[in-house]
Amino acid sequence: MLSTVIPIWMISWATEFWQFLVTGLFVGIAGGSFTVGIAYCARWFPKNRQGFAMGIFGAGNTGAAITKLVAPTIVVAYGWERVPQIYAILMLVTTLLFWMFTFTDHEHTAGSSKVTIKEQLEALKDPAVWRYSQYYSIVFGGFVALSLWMTKYYISEYGFDIQLAALLAAGFSVPGGLLRAVGGWFSDKYGAHSVTWWVLWVALVCLFFLSYPQSDFTIHTLSGPKTFHVGLNPTVFTILMFTMGISFAIGKASVFKYISDDYPHNIGVVSGVVGLAGGMGGFILPILFGALVDLTGLRSSAFMLLFGIVWVSLMWMYFAEVRPMSATQNSKHQLPVPAATLN
């Protein structure tokens, strides 16, 4: 975190595109602290409370929503340069607080770790790691992408000004971060699999309706042509986004509960890979959103893409988890035939 303070401040001096890219590269280092923090946080709690603990840690994603609300006001009042300057100061204060009020991880004291790097990387050969990466690419990557996309969507689709658009967009991003702790609690209570399964189904239903573009139909009747408009008004659209934001928040916690359950001694490496998938999703998806809008002319094509990704995730989960679990349960319910009846 400390290494990002100066680059963040330097953003306020940037005037060329390449300067934003260079400073942004250094700012991105802060994202690595999330992976470190997940592993650090999980080690201080018993297994049946790790989901809730990691959920509270991950609720820091709420900062993205707060930025959506506060940054436009700062830009209008003082100019955009003040935003990175204030953020740099907050980063420095956070770093100092972390240094003062946290402790050294007992697992990383001298000689405490006997797991080699090679043994840690063996986890990458496990197909489950890549499956969890797929889940996280939608619940986190989709969250990041839509958080970046929604303000512009409200402005372009409904004609709102930037402040109202940012406020409504926060209806998605606030629960997407704040309720992550609730997702951790659900995961501890009901299990990572069940929670993630239902999260993806809720997202799929929301995306089904969000994918439908604004349409006008003309029907030729006996009394003449009649035109009907089909589309989501801002209220229904915002409710669907709010619901999906809640599901993504819970899903972000449940995916990491998978990791703490399946890889208790290798949380750092596995969460790093899964977190990378989520970060790449947040980076690639907005680019794909823009490309699809240019290709189709439909702003809702972004939701069509997410619908397809969620569907793939559900199919993968069904064949890799749901179906084997059902087969195992059925085999347990089949009683053995007594030997006497075979004679």
Tab-separated table of C-alpha atoms in Angstrom:
chain	number	residue	atom	x	y	z
A	1	MET	CA	0.000	0.000	0.000
A	2	LEU	CA	2.805	2.380	0.860
A	3	SER	CA	4.379	1.920	-2.570
A	4	THR	CA	1.251	3.279	-4.262
A	5	VAL	CA	0.965	6.586	-2.402
A	6	ILE	CA	3.352	8.568	-4.623
A	7	PRO	CA	2.079	7.112	-7.951
A	8	ILE	CA	-1.500	7.911	-6.931
A	9	TRP	CA	-0.542	11.518	-6.188
A	10	MET	CA	1.336	11.737	-9.492
A	11	ILE	CA	-1.880	10.968	-11.384
A	12	SER	CA	-2.954	14.536	-10.626
A	13	TRP	CA	0.057	15.763	-12.646
A	14	ALA	CA	-0.593	13.550	-15.668
A	15	THR	CA	-1.455	15.324	-18.914
A	16	GLU	CA	-0.692	12.646	-21.520
A	17	PHE	CA	-2.339	9.255	-22.014
A	18	TRP	CA	0.908	7.328	-21.509
A	19	GLN	CA	1.407	9.085	-18.178
A	20	PHE	CA	-1.931	7.766	-16.948
A	21	LEU	CA	-0.929	4.273	-18.091
A	22	VAL	CA	2.413	4.360	-16.271
A	23	THR	CA	1.037	5.721	-13.002
A	24	GLY	CA	-1.913	3.341	-13.262
A	25	LEU	CA	0.505	0.426	-13.570
A	26	PHE	CA	2.071	1.281	-10.225
A	27	VAL	CA	-1.313	1.904	-8.631
A	28	GLY	CA	-2.333	-1.587	-9.738
A	29	ILE	CA	0.256	-3.008	-7.349
A	30	ALA	CA	-2.229	-2.282	-4.587
A	31	GLY	CA	-4.456	-4.980	-6.046
A	32	GLY	CA	-1.867	-7.547	-5.024
A	33	SER	CA	-2.451	-6.627	-1.400
A	34	PHE	CA	-5.920	-8.153	-1.656
A	35	THR	CA	-4.536	-11.631	-2.264
A	36	VAL	CA	-2.050	-11.219	0.563
A	37	GLY	CA	-4.774	-9.854	2.819
A	38	ILE	CA	-7.164	-12.749	2.166
A	39	ALA	CA	-4.546	-15.296	3.222
A	40	TYR	CA	-3.474	-13.146	6.178
A	41	CYS	CA	-7.051	-12.685	7.377
A	42	ALA	CA	-8.065	-16.341	7.047
A	43	ARG	CA	-5.192	-17.623	9.189
A	44	TRP	CA	-6.451	-15.863	12.313
A	45	PHE	CA	-9.841	-17.616	12.374
A	46	PRO	CA	-11.117	-21.201	12.691
A	47	LYS	CA	-12.403	-22.871	9.540
A	48	ASN	CA	-16.081	-22.445	10.426
A	49	ARG	CA	-15.622	-18.652	10.658
A	50	GLN	CA	-13.202	-18.025	7.811
A	51	GLY	CA	-15.955	-17.252	5.306
A	52	PHE	CA	-17.359	-14.465	7.464
A	53	ALA	CA	-13.892	-13.099	8.251
A	54	MET	CA	-12.852	-13.005	4.601
A	55	GLY	CA	-16.224	-11.492	3.738
A	56	ILE	CA	-15.621	-8.593	6.108
A	57	PHE	CA	-12.164	-8.106	4.629
A	58	GLY	CA	-13.566	-8.196	1.101
A	59	ALA	CA	-16.287	-5.697	2.000
A	60	GLY	CA	-13.608	-3.117	1.320
A	61	ASN	CA	-14.914	-3.283	-2.255
A	62	THR	CA	-17.476	-0.796	-0.979
A	63	GLY	CA	-14.783	1.799	-1.577
A	64	ALA	CA	-15.559	1.568	-5.283
A	65	ALA	CA	-19.158	2.551	-4.580
A	66	ILE	CA	-18.135	5.389	-2.277
A	67	THR	CA	-15.842	6.693	-5.001
A	68	LYS	CA	-18.759	6.638	-7.437
A	69	LEU	CA	-20.759	8.831	-5.070
A	70	VAL	CA	-18.049	11.204	-3.858
A	71	ALA	CA	-15.695	11.604	-6.826
A	72	PRO	CA	-18.171	13.357	-9.182
A	73	THR	CA	-18.921	15.945	-6.489
A	74	ILE	CA	-15.215	16.585	-5.926
A	75	VAL	CA	-14.617	16.867	-9.667
A	76	VAL	CA	-17.406	19.427	-10.072
A	77	ALA	CA	-16.353	21.466	-7.032
A	78	TYR	CA	-12.546	21.345	-7.161
A	79	GLY	CA	-11.487	19.677	-10.417
A	80	TRP	CA	-10.484	16.094	-11.185
A	81	GLU	CA	-6.906	16.605	-9.918
A	82	ARG	CA	-8.136	16.660	-6.324
A	83	VAL	CA	-9.506	13.107	-6.526
A	84	PRO	CA	-6.131	11.273	-6.752
A	85	GLN	CA	-4.604	13.670	-4.214
A	86	ILE	CA	-7.285	12.915	-1.624
A	87	TYR	CA	-7.039	9.220	-2.414
A	88	ALA	CA	-3.259	9.282	-1.896
A	89	ILE	CA	-3.713	10.845	1.543
A	90	LEU	CA	-6.313	8.228	2.500
A	91	MET	CA	-3.993	5.461	1.298
A	92	LEU	CA	-1.173	6.790	3.475
A	93	VAL	CA	-3.446	6.994	6.529
A	94	THR	CA	-4.702	3.436	5.906
A	95	THR	CA	-1.135	2.153	5.618
A	96	LEU	CA	-0.170	3.735	8.934
A	97	LEU	CA	-3.254	2.320	10.674
A	98	PHE	CA	-2.490	-1.150	9.337
A	99	TRP	CA	1.093	-0.906	10.563
A	100	MET	CA	0.007	0.208	14.035
A	101	PHE	CA	-2.887	-2.152	14.732
A	102	THR	CA	-2.021	-5.475	13.060
A	103	PHE	CA	0.352	-8.287	13.970
A	104	THR	CA	2.878	-10.525	12.258
A	105	ASP	CA	1.333	-13.673	10.792
A	106	HIS	CA	2.488	-16.588	12.947
A	107	GLU	CA	2.554	-18.836	9.864
A	108	HIS	CA	5.334	-16.744	8.353
A	109	THR	CA	7.700	-16.544	11.282
A	110	ALA	CA	11.183	-17.876	10.653
A	111	GLY	CA	11.159	-21.587	9.903
A	112	SER	CA	7.409	-22.015	10.403
A	113	SER	CA	6.542	-22.783	6.785
A	114	LYS	CA	7.669	-26.129	5.407
A	115	VAL	CA	5.728	-25.876	2.154
A	116	THR	CA	7.975	-25.268	-0.836
A	117	ILE	CA	7.114	-23.041	-3.779
A	118	LYS	CA	6.922	-26.118	-6.016
A	119	GLU	CA	4.387	-27.715	-3.695
A	120	GLN	CA	2.357	-24.514	-3.643
A	121	LEU	CA	2.273	-24.304	-7.435
A	122	GLU	CA	1.023	-27.892	-7.655
A	123	ALA	CA	-2.402	-26.495	-6.851
A	124	LEU	CA	-2.477	-24.869	-10.270
A	125	LYS	CA	-2.811	-28.319	-11.844
A	126	ASP	CA	-6.114	-28.823	-10.058
A	127	PRO	CA	-9.091	-28.201	-12.411
A	128	ALA	CA	-11.078	-26.928	-9.440
A	129	VAL	CA	-8.792	-23.886	-9.221
A	130	TRP	CA	-9.685	-22.914	-12.768
A	131	ARG	CA	-13.364	-23.547	-12.096
A	132	TYR	CA	-13.271	-21.218	-9.104
A	133	SER	CA	-11.470	-18.705	-11.307
A	134	GLN	CA	-14.373	-18.879	-13.747
A	135	TYR	CA	-16.865	-18.204	-10.951
A	136	TYR	CA	-14.844	-15.286	-9.645
A	137	SER	CA	-14.368	-13.780	-13.090
A	138	ILE	CA	-18.110	-13.152	-13.165
A	139	VAL	CA	-18.964	-12.308	-9.536
A	140	PHE	CA	-15.945	-10.016	-9.099
A	141	GLY	CA	-14.905	-9.247	-12.670
A	142	GLY	CA	-18.523	-8.600	-13.617
A	143	PHE	CA	-18.949	-6.418	-10.536
A	144	VAL	CA	-15.920	-4.285	-11.409
A	145	ALA	CA	-16.867	-4.040	-15.077
A	146	LEU	CA	-20.451	-3.012	-14.377
A	147	SER	CA	-19.353	-0.550	-11.688
A	148	LEU	CA	-17.287	1.181	-14.375
A	149	TRP	CA	-20.000	0.817	-17.012
A	150	MET	CA	-23.210	1.754	-15.188
A	151	THR	CA	-22.789	5.524	-14.832
A	152	LYS	CA	-22.248	5.907	-18.567
A	153	TYR	CA	-25.111	3.484	-19.234
A	154	TYR	CA	-27.586	5.574	-17.223
A	155	ILE	CA	-26.448	8.731	-19.020
A	156	SER	CA	-26.666	7.225	-22.512
A	157	GLU	CA	-29.742	5.028	-22.076
A	158	TYR	CA	-31.941	7.220	-19.876
A	159	GLY	CA	-30.481	10.707	-20.360
A	160	PHE	CA	-29.582	11.316	-16.701
A	161	ASP	CA	-26.927	13.820	-15.604
A	162	ILE	CA	-23.669	12.482	-14.199
A	163	GLN	CA	-24.520	13.014	-10.520
A	164	LEU	CA	-27.882	11.216	-10.695
A	165	ALA	CA	-26.353	8.499	-12.866
A	166	ALA	CA	-23.553	7.960	-10.332
A	167	LEU	CA	-26.075	7.826	-7.481
A	168	LEU	CA	-28.175	5.182	-9.229
A	169	ALA	CA	-25.085	3.219	-10.252
A	170	ALA	CA	-24.187	3.061	-6.570
A	171	GLY	CA	-27.359	1.009	-6.114
A	172	PHE	CA	-25.406	-1.794	-7.750
A	173	SER	CA	-21.914	-1.200	-6.398
A	174	VAL	CA	-22.765	-0.460	-2.731
A	175	PRO	CA	-24.405	-3.841	-1.988
A	176	GLY	CA	-21.811	-5.441	-4.256
A	177	GLY	CA	-19.186	-4.528	-1.686
A	178	LEU	CA	-20.918	-4.013	1.637
A	179	LEU	CA	-22.833	-7.303	1.727
A	180	ARG	CA	-19.796	-9.441	1.064
A	181	ALA	CA	-19.601	-10.123	4.803
A	182	VAL	CA	-23.154	-11.490	4.665
A	183	GLY	CA	-22.036	-13.780	1.867
A	184	GLY	CA	-19.253	-15.056	4.084
A	185	TRP	CA	-21.724	-15.827	6.863
A	186	PHE	CA	-24.033	-17.661	4.434
A	187	SER	CA	-21.061	-19.650	3.127
A	188	ASP	CA	-20.065	-20.717	6.634
A	189	LYS	CA	-23.632	-21.784	7.399
A	190	TYR	CA	-24.783	-23.394	4.135
A	191	GLY	CA	-21.521	-24.189	2.345
A	192	ALA	CA	-19.698	-22.551	-0.539
A	193	HIS	CA	-21.256	-24.788	-3.189
A	194	SER	CA	-24.909	-24.172	-2.306
A	195	VAL	CA	-24.438	-20.428	-1.942
A	196	THR	CA	-22.515	-20.041	-5.208
A	197	TRP	CA	-25.049	-22.193	-7.070
A	198	TRP	CA	-27.973	-19.975	-6.056
A	199	VAL	CA	-25.980	-16.789	-6.570
A	200	LEU	CA	-25.367	-17.692	-10.197
A	201	TRP	CA	-29.025	-18.566	-10.740
A	202	VAL	CA	-30.163	-15.208	-9.349
A	203	ALA	CA	-27.653	-13.431	-11.590
A	204	LEU	CA	-28.833	-15.440	-14.610
A	205	VAL	CA	-32.479	-14.452	-14.071
A	206	CYS	CA	-31.586	-10.772	-13.619
A	207	LEU	CA	-29.395	-10.778	-16.721
A	208	PHE	CA	-32.151	-12.436	-18.757
A	209	PHE	CA	-34.377	-9.383	-18.277
A	210	LEU	CA	-31.528	-6.865	-18.446
A	211	SER	CA	-30.449	-8.278	-21.802
A	212	TYR	CA	-33.682	-7.344	-23.536
A	213	PRO	CA	-33.161	-4.126	-25.539
A	214	GLN	CA	-35.560	-1.206	-25.708
A	215	SER	CA	-37.939	-2.239	-28.512
A	216	ASP	CA	-40.983	-0.892	-30.354
A	217	PHE	CA	-43.439	-3.279	-32.016
A	218	THR	CA	-46.077	-2.403	-34.569
A	219	ILE	CA	-48.998	-4.817	-34.834
A	220	HIS	CA	-51.498	-4.542	-37.673
A	221	THR	CA	-54.966	-4.984	-36.218
A	222	LEU	CA	-58.465	-4.693	-37.705
A	223	SER	CA	-58.681	-1.141	-36.407
A	224	GLY	CA	-55.283	-0.202	-37.779
A	225	PRO	CA	-51.635	-0.464	-36.709
A	226	LYS	CA	-50.829	-0.307	-33.016
A	227	THR	CA	-47.362	0.303	-31.625
A	228	PHE	CA	-46.143	-1.159	-28.346
A	229	HIS	CA	-42.974	-0.301	-26.467
A	230	VAL	CA	-41.147	-3.045	-24.574
A	231	GLY	CA	-38.211	-2.203	-22.348
A	232	LEU	CA	-37.067	-1.636	-18.801
A	233	ASN	CA	-37.859	1.696	-17.213
A	234	PRO	CA	-35.197	3.179	-14.879
A	235	THR	CA	-36.959	1.911	-11.740
A	236	VAL	CA	-37.169	-1.733	-12.822
A	237	PHE	CA	-33.664	-1.566	-14.268
A	238	THR	CA	-32.246	-0.228	-10.988
A	239	ILE	CA	-34.077	-2.886	-8.940
A	240	LEU	CA	-32.642	-5.652	-11.121
A	241	MET	CA	-29.150	-4.181	-10.844
A	242	PHE	CA	-29.536	-3.868	-7.063
A	243	THR	CA	-30.588	-7.526	-6.840
A	244	MET	CA	-27.684	-8.635	-8.991
A	245	GLY	CA	-25.303	-6.512	-6.922
A	246	ILE	CA	-26.416	-8.393	-3.811
A	247	SER	CA	-25.929	-11.750	-5.522
A	248	PHE	CA	-22.435	-10.776	-6.709
A	249	ALA	CA	-21.509	-9.623	-3.193
A	250	ILE	CA	-22.535	-12.951	-1.697
A	251	GLY	CA	-20.840	-14.841	-4.537
A	252	LYS	CA	-17.503	-13.086	-4.051
A	253	ALA	CA	-17.409	-14.365	-0.493
A	254	SER	CA	-18.616	-17.880	-1.311
A	255	VAL	CA	-15.908	-18.407	-3.951
A	256	PHE	CA	-13.181	-17.628	-1.430
A	257	LYS	CA	-14.879	-19.943	1.052
A	258	TYR	CA	-14.292	-22.689	-1.538
A	259	ILE	CA	-10.585	-21.844	-1.397
A	260	SER	CA	-10.282	-21.848	2.391
A	261	ASP	CA	-12.127	-25.198	2.539
A	262	ASP	CA	-10.203	-26.962	-0.232
A	263	TYR	CA	-6.744	-25.383	0.141
A	264	PRO	CA	-6.292	-24.450	3.818
A	265	HIS	CA	-2.481	-24.575	3.561
A	266	ASN	CA	-2.210	-22.920	0.176
A	267	ILE	CA	-4.704	-20.066	0.376
A	268	GLY	CA	-2.212	-17.469	-0.828
A	269	VAL	CA	-1.319	-19.076	-4.167
A	270	VAL	CA	-4.832	-20.258	-5.023
A	271	SER	CA	-6.491	-16.993	-4.027
A	272	GLY	CA	-3.861	-15.200	-6.103
A	273	VAL	CA	-4.793	-17.182	-9.216
A	274	VAL	CA	-8.514	-16.778	-8.583
A	275	GLY	CA	-8.083	-13.089	-7.801
A	276	LEU	CA	-6.113	-12.673	-11.025
A	277	ALA	CA	-9.033	-14.158	-12.960
A	278	GLY	CA	-11.387	-11.707	-11.300
A	279	GLY	CA	-9.082	-8.793	-12.039
A	280	MET	CA	-8.699	-9.830	-15.657
A	281	GLY	CA	-12.463	-10.073	-15.918
A	282	GLY	CA	-12.809	-6.540	-14.610
A	283	PHE	CA	-10.253	-5.373	-17.186
A	284	ILE	CA	-11.396	-7.314	-20.249
A	285	LEU	CA	-15.173	-7.110	-19.835
A	286	PRO	CA	-15.488	-3.304	-20.271
A	287	ILE	CA	-13.467	-3.598	-23.486
A	288	LEU	CA	-15.792	-6.346	-24.703
A	289	PHE	CA	-18.812	-4.279	-23.672
A	290	GLY	CA	-17.641	-1.422	-25.870
A	291	ALA	CA	-16.808	-3.731	-28.769
A	292	LEU	CA	-20.257	-5.334	-28.629
A	293	VAL	CA	-22.000	-1.960	-28.525
A	294	ASP	CA	-20.035	-0.887	-31.609
A	295	LEU	CA	-20.835	-4.177	-33.337
A	296	THR	CA	-24.531	-4.476	-32.517
A	297	GLY	CA	-25.582	-0.933	-31.670
A	298	LEU	CA	-27.299	-2.326	-28.551
A	299	ARG	CA	-26.243	-1.102	-25.120
A	300	SER	CA	-27.901	-4.138	-23.557
A	301	SER	CA	-25.450	-6.384	-25.430
A	302	ALA	CA	-23.180	-6.039	-22.386
A	303	PHE	CA	-25.763	-7.910	-20.339
A	304	MET	CA	-26.165	-10.487	-23.096
A	305	LEU	CA	-22.449	-11.245	-22.803
A	306	LEU	CA	-22.667	-11.599	-19.026
A	307	PHE	CA	-25.714	-13.843	-19.404
A	308	GLY	CA	-23.662	-16.199	-21.563
A	309	ILE	CA	-20.751	-16.227	-19.111
A	310	VAL	CA	-23.027	-16.990	-16.156
A	311	TRP	CA	-24.716	-19.774	-18.137
A	312	VAL	CA	-21.311	-21.341	-18.877
A	313	SER	CA	-20.440	-21.120	-15.171
A	314	LEU	CA	-23.673	-22.850	-14.190
A	315	MET	CA	-23.159	-25.642	-16.709
A	316	TRP	CA	-19.591	-26.147	-15.518
A	317	MET	CA	-20.739	-26.248	-11.908
A	318	TYR	CA	-23.511	-28.692	-12.741
A	319	PHE	CA	-21.275	-31.234	-14.458
A	320	ALA	CA	-18.315	-30.792	-12.076
A	321	GLU	CA	-20.146	-30.507	-8.743
A	322	VAL	CA	-23.922	-30.957	-8.778
A	323	ARG	CA	-24.075	-34.117	-10.863
A	324	PRO	CA	-21.252	-35.968	-9.014
A	325	MET	CA	-22.798	-34.995	-5.669
A	326	SER	CA	-26.194	-36.335	-6.762
A	327	ALA	CA	-24.616	-39.589	-7.933
A	328	THR	CA	-22.816	-39.967	-4.599
A	329	GLN	CA	-26.006	-39.373	-2.620
A	330	ASN	CA	-27.944	-41.866	-4.734
A	331	SER	CA	-25.296	-44.546	-4.209
A	332	LYS	CA	-25.504	-44.024	-0.447
A	333	HIS	CA	-29.261	-44.527	-0.520
A	334	GLN	CA	-28.981	-47.850	-2.346
A	335	LEU	CA	-29.054	-50.568	0.309
A	336	PRO	CA	-27.015	-53.749	-0.312
A	337	VAL	CA	-29.041	-56.853	-1.161
A	338	PRO	CA	-28.768	-59.548	1.580
A	339	ALA	CA	-26.756	-62.558	0.463
A	340	ALA	CA	-29.594	-64.941	1.360
A	341	THR	CA	-31.870	-63.414	-1.259
A	342	LEU	CA	-29.361	-64.183	-3.989
A	343	ASN	CA	-29.644	-67.966	-3.508
